[in-house]
Short mmCIF file of C-alpha atoms in Angstrom, two decimals:
data_model
loop_
_atom_site.label_atom_id
_atom_site.label_comp_id
_atom_site.label_asym_id
_atom_site.label_seq_id
_atom_site.Cartn_x
_atom_site.Cartn_y
_atom_site.Cartn_z
CA UNK A 1 -11.30 9.55 34.22
CA UNK A 2 -12.83 11.08 31.27
CA UNK A 3 -15.23 14.36 31.65
CA UNK A 4 -18.57 14.09 30.20
CA UNK A 5 -17.69 16.42 27.58
CA UNK A 6 -14.60 14.34 26.35
CA UNK A 7 -16.95 11.12 26.32
CA UNK A 8 -19.56 13.02 24.27
CA UNK A 9 -17.11 14.17 21.89
CA UNK A 10 -15.50 10.84 21.48
CA UNK A 11 -19.06 9.68 20.34
CA UNK A 12 -18.99 12.51 17.63
CA UNK A 13 -15.75 10.91 16.55
CA UNK A 14 -16.83 7.64 16.50
CA UNK A 15 -20.23 8.56 14.49
CA UNK A 16 -18.31 10.57 11.69
CA UNK A 17 -19.07 9.28 8.27
CA UNK A 18 -16.15 11.12 6.52
CA UNK A 19 -12.80 11.95 6.71
CA UNK A 20 -13.09 15.84 7.16
CA UNK A 21 -15.72 15.48 9.97
CA UNK A 22 -13.59 12.83 11.42
CA UNK A 23 -10.41 14.94 11.65
CA UNK A 24 -12.49 18.01 12.76
CA UNK A 25 -14.09 16.27 15.59
CA UNK A 26 -10.69 14.59 16.47
CA UNK A 27 -9.20 17.94 16.68
CA UNK A 28 -11.69 19.14 18.97
CA UNK A 29 -11.28 15.89 21.18
CA UNK A 30 -7.38 16.89 21.19
CA UNK A 31 -8.32 20.33 22.56
CA UNK A 32 -10.48 19.13 25.19
CA UNK A 33 -8.00 16.51 26.45
CA UNK A 34 -5.12 19.06 26.45
CA UNK A 35 -3.20 17.89 23.85
CA UNK A 36 -2.74 21.17 21.84
CA UNK A 37 0.30 22.15 24.05
CA UNK A 38 2.06 18.94 23.08
CA UNK A 39 1.61 19.56 19.51
CA UNK A 40 2.80 23.45 19.88
CA UNK A 41 5.95 22.15 21.81
CA UNK A 42 8.55 20.87 19.47
CA UNK A 43 10.59 19.07 22.18
CA UNK A 44 10.20 15.43 22.23
CA UNK A 45 12.68 12.57 22.92
CA UNK A 46 11.20 10.71 19.91
CA UNK A 47 13.04 12.77 17.34
CA UNK A 48 15.98 15.31 17.08
CA UNK A 49 13.75 18.51 17.37
CA UNK A 50 16.78 20.68 17.39
CA UNK A 51 17.79 19.35 14.18
CA UNK A 52 14.58 19.93 12.42
CA UNK A 53 13.95 23.40 13.89
CA UNK A 54 17.56 24.56 12.59
CA UNK A 55 16.96 23.19 9.33
CA UNK A 56 13.73 24.92 8.84
CA UNK A 57 15.09 28.26 9.89
CA UNK A 58 17.84 27.70 7.40
CA UNK A 59 15.46 27.14 4.64
CA UNK A 60 13.34 29.97 5.36
CA UNK A 61 16.21 32.33 5.74
CA UNK A 62 17.94 31.29 2.23
CA UNK A 63 14.35 31.61 0.38
CA UNK A 64 13.83 34.93 1.77
CA UNK A 65 17.63 36.22 0.57
CA UNK A 66 16.99 34.45 -2.57
CA UNK A 67 19.81 32.21 -2.28
CA UNK A 68 18.94 29.63 -4.44
CA UNK A 69 22.43 27.70 -4.69
CA UNK A 70 22.78 27.07 -1.15
CA UNK A 71 18.97 25.87 -1.05
CA UNK A 72 19.69 23.35 -3.82
CA UNK A 73 22.85 22.25 -2.14
CA UNK A 74 20.91 21.95 1.45
CA UNK A 75 17.84 20.06 -0.35
CA UNK A 76 20.01 17.73 -2.41
CA UNK A 77 22.30 16.95 0.72
CA UNK A 78 19.69 16.47 3.50
CA UNK A 79 16.66 15.51 2.06
CA UNK A 80 16.15 12.07 3.84
CA UNK A 81 12.80 10.28 4.53
CA UNK A 82 13.69 9.96 8.21
CA UNK A 83 15.72 12.83 8.64
CA UNK A 84 15.95 13.38 12.63
CA UNK A 85 13.66 10.35 13.37
CA UNK A 86 10.84 12.15 11.48
CA UNK A 87 9.05 8.79 10.39
CA UNK A 88 8.99 7.62 14.03
CA UNK A 89 5.57 6.13 14.68
CA UNK A 90 5.83 7.10 18.46
CA UNK A 91 5.29 10.60 17.21
CA UNK A 92 1.66 10.18 16.18
CA UNK A 93 0.52 8.08 19.50
CA UNK A 94 -0.01 11.06 21.91
CA UNK A 95 -2.76 12.80 19.76
CA UNK A 96 -5.82 11.80 18.20
CA UNK A 97 -4.81 13.59 14.78
CA UNK A 98 -1.53 14.98 13.33
CA UNK A 99 1.50 15.60 15.57
CA UNK A 100 4.08 18.19 16.42
CA UNK A 101 3.48 21.45 14.35
CA UNK A 102 7.08 21.92 14.00
CA UNK A 103 6.89 18.46 11.95
CA UNK A 104 3.99 20.10 9.82
CA UNK A 105 5.88 23.28 9.26
CA UNK A 106 9.32 21.68 8.00
CA UNK A 107 7.49 19.27 5.52
CA UNK A 108 5.21 22.21 4.25
CA UNK A 109 8.26 24.39 3.66
CA UNK A 110 10.25 21.68 2.05
CA UNK A 111 7.27 20.77 -0.36
CA UNK A 112 6.66 24.55 -1.21
CA UNK A 113 10.53 24.80 -2.05
CA UNK A 114 10.32 21.86 -4.23
CA UNK A 115 7.48 23.00 -6.10
CA UNK A 116 8.72 26.54 -6.44
CA UNK A 117 12.04 25.13 -7.95
CA UNK A 118 10.40 22.86 -10.37
CA UNK A 119 7.44 25.50 -11.62
CA UNK A 120 9.76 28.54 -11.67
CA UNK A 121 13.06 29.54 -13.85
CA UNK A 122 15.87 29.53 -11.48
CA UNK A 123 19.38 31.04 -13.36
CA UNK A 124 21.38 28.69 -11.10
CA UNK A 125 19.44 25.61 -12.12
CA UNK A 126 18.80 25.42 -15.89
CA UNK A 127 16.69 22.91 -17.04
CA UNK A 128 18.98 19.63 -17.70
CA UNK A 129 20.32 20.28 -14.05
CA UNK A 130 16.91 20.49 -12.77
CA UNK A 131 15.63 17.25 -14.14
CA UNK A 132 19.01 15.63 -12.92
CA UNK A 133 18.45 17.38 -9.23
CA UNK A 134 14.73 15.97 -8.79
CA UNK A 135 15.83 12.64 -10.45
CA UNK A 136 18.69 11.92 -8.10
CA UNK A 137 16.95 13.29 -4.91
CA UNK A 138 13.92 11.18 -5.80
CA UNK A 139 16.32 8.54 -6.00
CA UNK A 140 18.01 9.09 -2.62
CA UNK A 141 14.72 9.72 -1.10
CA UNK A 142 13.03 6.31 -2.24
CA UNK A 143 9.16 5.57 -2.87
CA UNK A 144 6.03 4.26 -0.97
CA UNK A 145 4.04 1.22 -1.94
CA UNK A 146 0.61 0.02 -0.92
CA UNK A 147 0.85 -3.66 0.02
CA UNK A 148 -2.38 -5.46 0.26
CA UNK A 149 -2.58 -9.01 2.08
CA UNK A 150 -4.49 -12.07 1.54
CA UNK A 151 -7.59 -12.62 3.59
CA UNK A 152 -10.40 -13.97 1.71
CA UNK A 153 -14.11 -12.00 2.24
CA UNK A 154 -11.80 -10.00 4.72
CA UNK A 155 -10.05 -8.53 2.00
CA UNK A 156 -12.98 -6.48 0.90
CA UNK A 157 -11.35 -4.16 3.69
CA UNK A 158 -8.53 -3.14 1.61
CA UNK A 159 -11.40 -1.42 -0.61
CA UNK A 160 -11.89 1.08 2.17
CA UNK A 161 -8.20 1.68 2.55
CA UNK A 162 -8.13 2.34 -1.18
CA UNK A 163 -11.00 4.59 -0.83
CA UNK A 164 -9.67 6.66 1.81
CA UNK A 165 -6.21 7.05 0.40
CA UNK A 166 -7.58 8.03 -2.74
CA UNK A 167 -9.94 10.77 -1.53
CA UNK A 168 -6.68 12.64 0.39
CA UNK A 169 -4.27 12.08 -2.80
CA UNK A 170 -2.22 9.69 -0.81
CA UNK A 171 -2.63 6.39 -3.19
CA UNK A 172 0.72 5.20 -3.98
CA UNK A 173 1.40 4.24 -7.54
CA UNK A 174 3.29 1.33 -6.50
CA UNK A 175 0.46 -1.30 -5.33
CA UNK A 176 1.19 -5.13 -4.45
CA UNK A 177 -1.37 -7.92 -3.81
CA UNK A 178 -1.44 -11.42 -2.54
CA UNK A 179 -4.36 -13.60 -2.71
CA UNK A 180 -7.70 -11.54 -1.93
CA UNK A 181 -5.16 -8.45 -2.06
CA UNK A 182 -4.67 -9.29 -5.77
CA UNK A 183 -8.03 -8.86 -6.53
CA UNK A 184 -7.98 -5.30 -5.11
CA UNK A 185 -4.50 -4.66 -6.70
CA UNK A 186 -5.87 -5.99 -10.20
CA UNK A 187 -8.81 -3.47 -9.98
CA UNK A 188 -6.78 -0.62 -9.45
CA UNK A 189 -4.50 -1.45 -12.17
CA UNK A 190 -6.97 -1.79 -14.62
CA UNK A 191 -9.67 0.64 -14.09
CA UNK A 192 -8.99 4.27 -14.37
CA UNK A 193 -10.33 6.85 -11.59
CA UNK A 194 -13.54 7.55 -13.06
CA UNK A 195 -14.44 3.89 -13.20
CA UNK A 196 -13.34 2.95 -9.60
CA UNK A 197 -15.95 5.19 -7.51
CA UNK A 198 -18.63 2.96 -8.71
CA UNK A 199 -16.78 -0.53 -8.33
CA UNK A 200 -15.93 0.52 -4.39
CA UNK A 201 -19.66 1.57 -3.93
CA UNK A 202 -20.51 -2.10 -5.08
CA UNK A 203 -22.47 -0.96 -7.86
CA UNK A 204 -20.51 -2.59 -10.31
CA UNK A 205 -19.09 -5.45 -8.58
CA UNK A 206 -19.89 -8.88 -9.04
CA UNK A 207 -19.90 -10.55 -5.38
CA UNK A 208 -21.00 -14.12 -6.58
CA UNK A 209 -17.75 -16.09 -6.74
CA UNK A 210 -17.95 -18.79 -4.33
CA UNK A 211 -19.37 -22.18 -5.51
CA UNK A 212 -18.78 -25.29 -3.37
CA UNK A 213 -17.87 -28.44 -5.55
CA UNK A 214 -19.93 -31.60 -5.26
CA UNK A 215 -17.97 -34.10 -3.22
CA UNK A 216 -17.26 -36.27 -6.10
CA UNK A 217 -15.54 -33.11 -7.69
CA UNK A 218 -13.74 -32.54 -4.61
CA UNK A 219 -12.00 -36.03 -4.55
CA UNK A 220 -11.20 -35.57 -8.40
CA UNK A 221 -9.64 -32.03 -8.39
CA UNK A 222 -8.73 -32.31 -4.53
CA UNK A 223 -10.14 -28.94 -3.52
CA UNK A 224 -13.37 -27.54 -2.24
CA UNK A 225 -14.29 -24.69 -4.40
CA UNK A 226 -15.18 -24.45 -7.98
CA UNK A 227 -12.26 -22.57 -9.45
CA UNK A 228 -14.14 -22.11 -12.68
CA UNK A 229 -16.65 -19.58 -11.14
CA UNK A 230 -13.49 -17.45 -9.55
CA UNK A 231 -12.06 -17.57 -13.38
CA UNK A 232 -15.32 -16.38 -14.88
CA UNK A 233 -15.67 -13.55 -12.51
CA UNK A 234 -11.89 -12.19 -13.08
CA UNK A 235 -12.23 -12.65 -16.92
CA UNK A 236 -15.38 -10.60 -16.71
CA UNK A 237 -14.10 -7.83 -14.50
CA UNK A 238 -10.60 -7.34 -15.84
CA UNK A 239 -10.72 -8.51 -19.31
CA UNK A 240 -7.96 -9.70 -21.57
CA UNK A 241 -5.34 -7.17 -20.13
CA UNK A 242 -1.61 -7.93 -19.71
CA UNK A 243 0.39 -6.15 -17.03
CA UNK A 244 1.83 -3.65 -19.59
CA UNK A 245 -1.43 -2.78 -20.90
CA UNK A 246 -3.02 -2.19 -17.65
CA UNK A 247 0.44 -0.01 -16.95
CA UNK A 248 -0.22 1.97 -19.93
CA UNK A 249 -3.87 2.58 -19.43
CA UNK A 250 -3.88 3.57 -15.59
CA UNK A 251 0.14 4.48 -14.80
CA UNK A 252 -0.36 2.26 -11.59
CA UNK A 253 2.50 -0.19 -11.22
CA UNK A 254 0.70 -3.41 -9.94
CA UNK A 255 2.32 -6.57 -8.67
CA UNK A 256 1.11 -9.99 -7.86
CA UNK A 257 2.69 -12.57 -6.18
CA UNK A 258 2.25 -16.43 -6.61
CA UNK A 259 3.94 -19.47 -5.53
CA UNK A 260 4.87 -22.57 -7.28
CA UNK A 261 3.97 -26.06 -6.68
CA UNK A 262 7.46 -27.18 -7.80
CA UNK A 263 9.83 -26.65 -4.86
CA UNK A 264 12.65 -26.02 -7.39
CA UNK A 265 10.86 -22.88 -8.18
CA UNK A 266 10.57 -19.75 -6.41
CA UNK A 267 7.64 -17.43 -5.55
CA UNK A 268 7.54 -14.84 -8.28
CA UNK A 269 6.42 -11.06 -8.46
CA UNK A 270 4.28 -10.42 -11.60
CA UNK A 271 4.51 -6.91 -13.15
CA UNK A 272 4.90 -4.74 -16.15
CA UNK A 273 8.47 -5.22 -15.73
CA UNK A 274 9.04 -9.05 -15.15
CA UNK A 275 6.18 -10.39 -17.09
CA UNK A 276 4.91 -7.47 -19.37
CA UNK A 277 2.59 -9.93 -21.58
CA UNK A 278 1.10 -11.99 -18.66
CA UNK A 279 -2.79 -11.68 -18.34
CA UNK A 280 -3.60 -9.93 -15.24
CA UNK A 281 -6.90 -12.32 -14.63
CA UNK A 282 -4.51 -15.13 -14.64
CA UNK A 283 -2.28 -13.86 -12.21
CA UNK A 284 -4.98 -13.14 -9.68
CA UNK A 285 -6.37 -16.51 -10.27
CA UNK A 286 -3.19 -18.13 -9.33
CA UNK A 287 -2.67 -15.74 -6.48
CA UNK A 288 -6.07 -16.96 -5.02
CA UNK A 289 -5.31 -20.48 -5.37
CA UNK A 290 -5.11 -21.48 -1.75
CA UNK A 291 -4.07 -25.17 -1.59
CA UNK A 292 -7.06 -27.17 -0.68
CA UNK A 293 -9.73 -24.55 -1.38
CA UNK A 294 -8.66 -24.25 -4.93
CA UNK A 295 -6.58 -26.55 -7.37
CA UNK A 296 -3.18 -25.01 -8.71
CA UNK A 297 -3.41 -23.44 -11.85
CA UNK A 298 -1.34 -22.45 -14.84
CA UNK A 299 -0.72 -18.84 -15.63
CA UNK A 300 -1.78 -17.26 -18.99
CA UNK A 301 0.08 -14.94 -21.16
CA UNK A 302 -0.21 -13.35 -24.75
CA UNK A 303 2.07 -14.28 -27.70
CA UNK A 304 3.63 -12.02 -30.03
CA UNK A 305 0.34 -12.37 -32.04
CA UNK A 306 -1.74 -11.29 -29.14
CA UNK A 307 -3.09 -15.09 -28.57
CA UNK A 308 -3.10 -16.52 -25.31
CA UNK A 309 -1.17 -19.29 -24.58
CA UNK A 310 0.33 -20.91 -21.24
CA UNK A 311 3.02 -19.11 -19.44
CA UNK A 312 5.76 -21.75 -18.56
CA UNK A 313 3.48 -24.52 -19.41
CA UNK A 314 4.80 -27.26 -17.09
CA UNK A 315 4.65 -25.35 -13.93
CA UNK A 316 1.82 -24.68 -11.77
CA UNK A 317 0.97 -22.08 -9.41
CA UNK A 318 -0.85 -21.43 -5.97
CA UNK A 319 -1.54 -18.60 -3.45
CA UNK A 320 1.30 -16.23 -3.19
CA UNK A 321 0.66 -15.30 0.18
CA UNK A 322 2.24 -18.54 1.32
CA UNK A 323 5.73 -17.43 0.33
CA UNK A 324 5.50 -13.91 -0.33
CA UNK A 325 2.37 -11.95 1.45
CA UNK A 326 4.11 -8.43 1.45
CA UNK A 327 7.16 -8.91 -1.27
CA UNK A 328 9.04 -5.67 0.23
CA UNK A 329 12.38 -6.79 -0.70
CA UNK A 330 11.46 -7.30 -4.25
CA UNK A 331 9.53 -4.06 -4.24
CA UNK A 332 12.62 -2.35 -3.14
CA UNK A 333 14.81 -3.61 -5.77
CA UNK A 334 12.36 -2.95 -8.78
CA UNK A 335 11.10 0.33 -7.82
CA UNK A 336 13.17 1.66 -5.14
CA UNK A 337 10.44 1.51 -2.61
CA UNK A 338 11.48 2.01 1.09
CA UNK A 339 8.32 2.87 2.56
CA UNK A 340 5.55 0.33 2.85
CA UNK A 341 1.89 1.11 3.90
CA UNK A 342 0.41 -2.25 4.67
CA UNK A 343 -3.33 -3.21 4.54
CA UNK A 344 -3.21 -6.43 6.70
CA UNK A 345 -6.40 -8.71 6.82
CA UNK A 346 -4.90 -12.48 6.98
CA UNK A 347 -7.20 -14.41 9.64
CA UNK A 348 -4.29 -15.90 11.07
CA UNK A 349 -1.99 -12.77 11.43
CA UNK A 350 -4.51 -10.58 12.89
CA UNK A 351 -4.56 -11.86 16.32
CA UNK A 352 -1.02 -11.25 16.37
CA UNK A 353 -0.81 -7.64 15.21
CA UNK A 354 -0.71 -4.77 17.93
CA UNK A 355 -3.72 -2.50 17.98
CA UNK A 356 -1.87 0.14 19.32
CA UNK A 357 -2.50 3.54 17.74
CA UNK A 358 -2.14 5.58 20.92
CA UNK A 359 0.00 5.09 24.06
CA UNK A 360 -1.69 2.65 26.34
CA UNK A 361 0.63 1.42 29.03
CA UNK A 362 1.98 -1.79 30.50
CA UNK A 363 -1.18 -3.77 29.52
CA UNK A 364 -0.89 -3.45 25.65
CA UNK A 365 2.97 -4.15 26.40
CA UNK A 366 2.12 -7.71 27.79
CA UNK A 367 -0.51 -8.37 25.70
CA UNK A 368 2.03 -7.93 22.65
CA UNK A 369 4.85 -9.70 24.69
CA UNK A 370 2.46 -12.59 24.84
CA UNK A 371 1.24 -12.70 21.23
CA UNK A 372 5.04 -12.69 20.06
CA UNK A 373 5.87 -15.59 22.52
CA UNK A 374 2.97 -17.77 21.49
CA UNK A 375 4.16 -17.02 17.56
CA UNK A 376 7.58 -18.16 18.48
CA UNK A 377 6.72 -21.18 20.23
CA UNK A 378 4.42 -22.46 17.27
CA UNK A 379 7.35 -21.66 14.95
CA UNK A 380 9.71 -23.84 16.88
CA UNK A 381 7.01 -26.83 17.36
CA UNK A 382 6.68 -26.93 13.56
CA UNK A 383 10.37 -26.80 12.78
CA UNK A 384 10.71 -29.74 15.58
CA UNK A 385 8.14 -31.57 13.97
CA UNK A 386 9.35 -31.26 10.42
CA UNK A 387 12.79 -32.91 11.14
CA UNK A 388 11.36 -36.16 11.62
CA UNK A 389 9.43 -36.32 8.24
CA UNK A 390 11.66 -36.71 5.15
CA UNK A 391 8.85 -36.33 2.48
CA UNK A 392 4.93 -36.58 1.72
CA UNK A 393 2.15 -34.29 2.04
CA UNK A 394 2.74 -33.73 5.94
CA UNK A 395 6.30 -32.45 5.16
CA UNK A 396 5.07 -30.07 2.51
CA UNK A 397 2.10 -28.54 4.82
CA UNK A 398 4.56 -28.10 7.66
CA UNK A 399 6.95 -26.47 5.30
CA UNK A 400 4.21 -24.04 3.93
CA UNK A 401 3.26 -23.46 7.66
CA UNK A 402 6.86 -22.41 8.55
CA UNK A 403 7.16 -20.31 5.76
CA UNK A 404 3.64 -18.36 6.89
CA UNK A 405 4.69 -18.03 10.27
CA UNK A 406 8.41 -16.71 9.36
CA UNK A 407 7.21 -13.47 7.16
CA UNK A 408 6.72 -10.04 8.42
CA UNK A 409 3.25 -9.10 7.96
CA UNK A 410 3.52 -5.44 8.80
CA UNK A 411 5.05 -2.38 7.65
CA UNK A 412 6.14 1.15 8.08
CA UNK A 413 2.05 1.88 8.47
CA UNK A 414 0.04 -0.84 9.27
CA UNK A 415 -3.59 -0.78 8.74
CA UNK A 416 -5.80 -3.44 9.91
CA UNK A 417 -9.56 -4.36 10.99
CA UNK A 418 -10.58 -5.39 14.60
CA UNK A 419 -10.46 -8.97 15.21
CA UNK A 420 -14.11 -10.18 15.78
CA UNK A 421 -15.07 -13.84 15.99
CA UNK A 422 -18.24 -13.30 13.55
CA UNK A 423 -15.95 -12.11 10.88
CA UNK A 424 -13.97 -15.41 11.05
CA UNK A 425 -17.21 -17.31 10.64
CA UNK A 426 -17.84 -15.45 6.91
CA UNK A 427 -14.21 -15.49 5.84
CA UNK A 428 -15.55 -17.66 2.94
CA UNK A 429 -18.81 -17.30 0.99
CA UNK A 430 -20.50 -15.06 -0.89
CA UNK A 431 -21.15 -11.46 0.48
CA UNK A 432 -24.33 -9.38 0.07
CA UNK A 433 -23.76 -5.65 -0.82
CA UNK A 434 -24.44 -4.74 2.71
CA UNK A 435 -21.63 -7.21 3.94
CA UNK A 436 -19.45 -5.51 1.23
CA UNK A 437 -19.93 -2.04 2.28
CA UNK A 438 -19.45 -2.54 5.77
CA UNK A 439 -15.95 -4.02 4.94
CA UNK A 440 -15.48 -0.86 2.80
CA UNK A 441 -16.33 1.45 5.73
CA UNK A 442 -14.35 -0.66 8.21
CA UNK A 443 -11.10 -0.18 5.87
CA UNK A 444 -12.04 3.70 5.78
CA UNK A 445 -12.32 4.16 9.44
CA UNK A 446 -9.17 2.20 10.02
CA UNK A 447 -7.17 4.45 7.69
CA UNK A 448 -8.65 7.80 8.98
CA UNK A 449 -6.37 7.97 11.96
CA UNK A 450 -3.17 6.79 9.91
CA UNK A 451 -3.72 9.36 7.23
CA UNK A 452 -1.70 12.38 9.07
CA UNK A 453 1.51 9.99 9.67
CA UNK A 454 1.13 8.64 5.92
CA UNK A 455 0.99 11.99 4.67
CA UNK A 456 3.85 13.31 6.24
CA UNK A 457 5.61 10.19 5.41
CA UNK A 458 5.02 10.37 1.74
CA UNK A 459 4.36 14.00 0.54
CA UNK A 460 8.10 14.89 0.05
CA UNK A 461 8.44 11.63 -2.16
CA UNK A 462 5.05 12.18 -3.88
CA UNK A 463 6.25 15.81 -4.87
CA UNK A 464 9.37 14.82 -6.12
CA UNK A 465 7.93 12.22 -8.36
CA UNK A 466 5.10 15.10 -9.38
CA UNK A 467 7.82 17.66 -10.38
CA UNK A 468 9.75 15.00 -12.47
CA UNK A 469 6.56 14.36 -14.54
CA UNK A 470 5.93 18.13 -14.72
CA UNK A 471 9.32 18.94 -15.86
CA UNK A 472 9.12 15.97 -18.58
CA UNK A 473 5.83 17.82 -19.95
CA UNK A 474 7.74 20.99 -19.89
CA UNK A 475 10.56 19.55 -22.17
CA UNK A 476 7.70 18.03 -24.67
CA UNK A 477 5.75 21.19 -24.74
CA UNK A 478 8.98 22.99 -25.56
CA UNK A 479 10.13 20.65 -28.19
CA UNK A 480 6.80 20.76 -29.62
CA UNK A 481 7.27 24.47 -30.12
CA UNK A 482 10.82 24.07 -31.58
CA UNK A 483 9.47 21.67 -34.23
CA UNK A 484 6.43 24.23 -35.29
CA UNK A 485 6.99 25.88 -38.67
CA UNK A 486 8.17 29.07 -38.69
CA UNK A 487 5.13 31.58 -39.85
CA UNK A 488 5.22 32.19 -43.51
CA UNK A 489 6.19 35.91 -44.04
CA UNK A 490 3.85 38.01 -46.07
CA UNK A 491 5.91 39.79 -49.05
CA UNK A 492 4.22 43.18 -49.32
#
């Protein structure tokens, strides 16, 4: 039974309007519930606390002694994302905010050491070796990506997730989006940070993108909504920007998934490496073309002279979420991504995602078990039905449904809105600015409890990337200085 103090404090947590307030009130709640003792005690069966403790002792001792060769050797050999099971999500389910202090201390020491190695002259680590150390260690450690699912209007939740991550400097450079998620990914890829705040507030956002076709048009186009209205919105919002141009503008690596209508083609991940000259608005249009809702579309690219033309003109494309809502494997191949932050808003997926953020006992376990069984049996029934059909629209629909069910819809960290019936009633149709802001706030609030885990799981990788960028700038400045003309000596 919770005390009156605890109940009152929980209300203060729920009423917080920003992360710093939420975190401060959550820490007070942890104290009231007696959870500080758990944080201070390094022991837990959920990770190898003795390994982490000894490693922290060694790093501090070598640093104090100035034994940089041993430190460099140890970091290069033992810096892994899940060392000693540090990334175990169970470590973040005991308290409202944060985890074991030992984990915080270890991560802080490692990032401090990396920054020191990067920014100071170490005789045992000349520039060329230093850059190689950070590159190789970064390659071994891997990268994080933010993956934004489909979800129609529910996808506006992604803007709140992005807002919360940006405010804490935790937004990964690698971002993928499918369907509604592709809209948010495209805005991130084509707008600089200074432009994003107004968009997320809804000030510069055109929310009128849905227009239902007349019955005669529906029959002719085999769709319900007018894709011309969506195309207008995307062209005006994103401009005639290619993936390569977007990357040069923001340095964010956006990836958009699309699926082909032709079964002899496979789903594609569009980005500045695979399709550098493809127009971003056209990729988003294809990724949002849900069969039945919008017709299939052609992708558009720029030719060598900058003129717009069809890309693979004979092929039409539809919603990327059908075959690859979260393209984890391809991101790993292209960008060395091994850590995935997923913002999941697909209406057909949300009922099957666990709501567990803290330990809640056997009831939640039974609920999750029932959800898993329903999903498994649904897949079996669809496979059984498809065996008796050789061709036609029913066969295509069943194959698409099976592809949807078979996908993995969660990541190392999964953020999602609560399941509410009224949200399902407003999946389609124009949103008011108030409704848009409600989704943004929902995204923020759902992200706040995950911030500590995201920071702990990504800060070392982010530090390695930042150090490489700083080292390259150092080399550029050094080369610029060496190229400068020698001062003219004045003859007396």
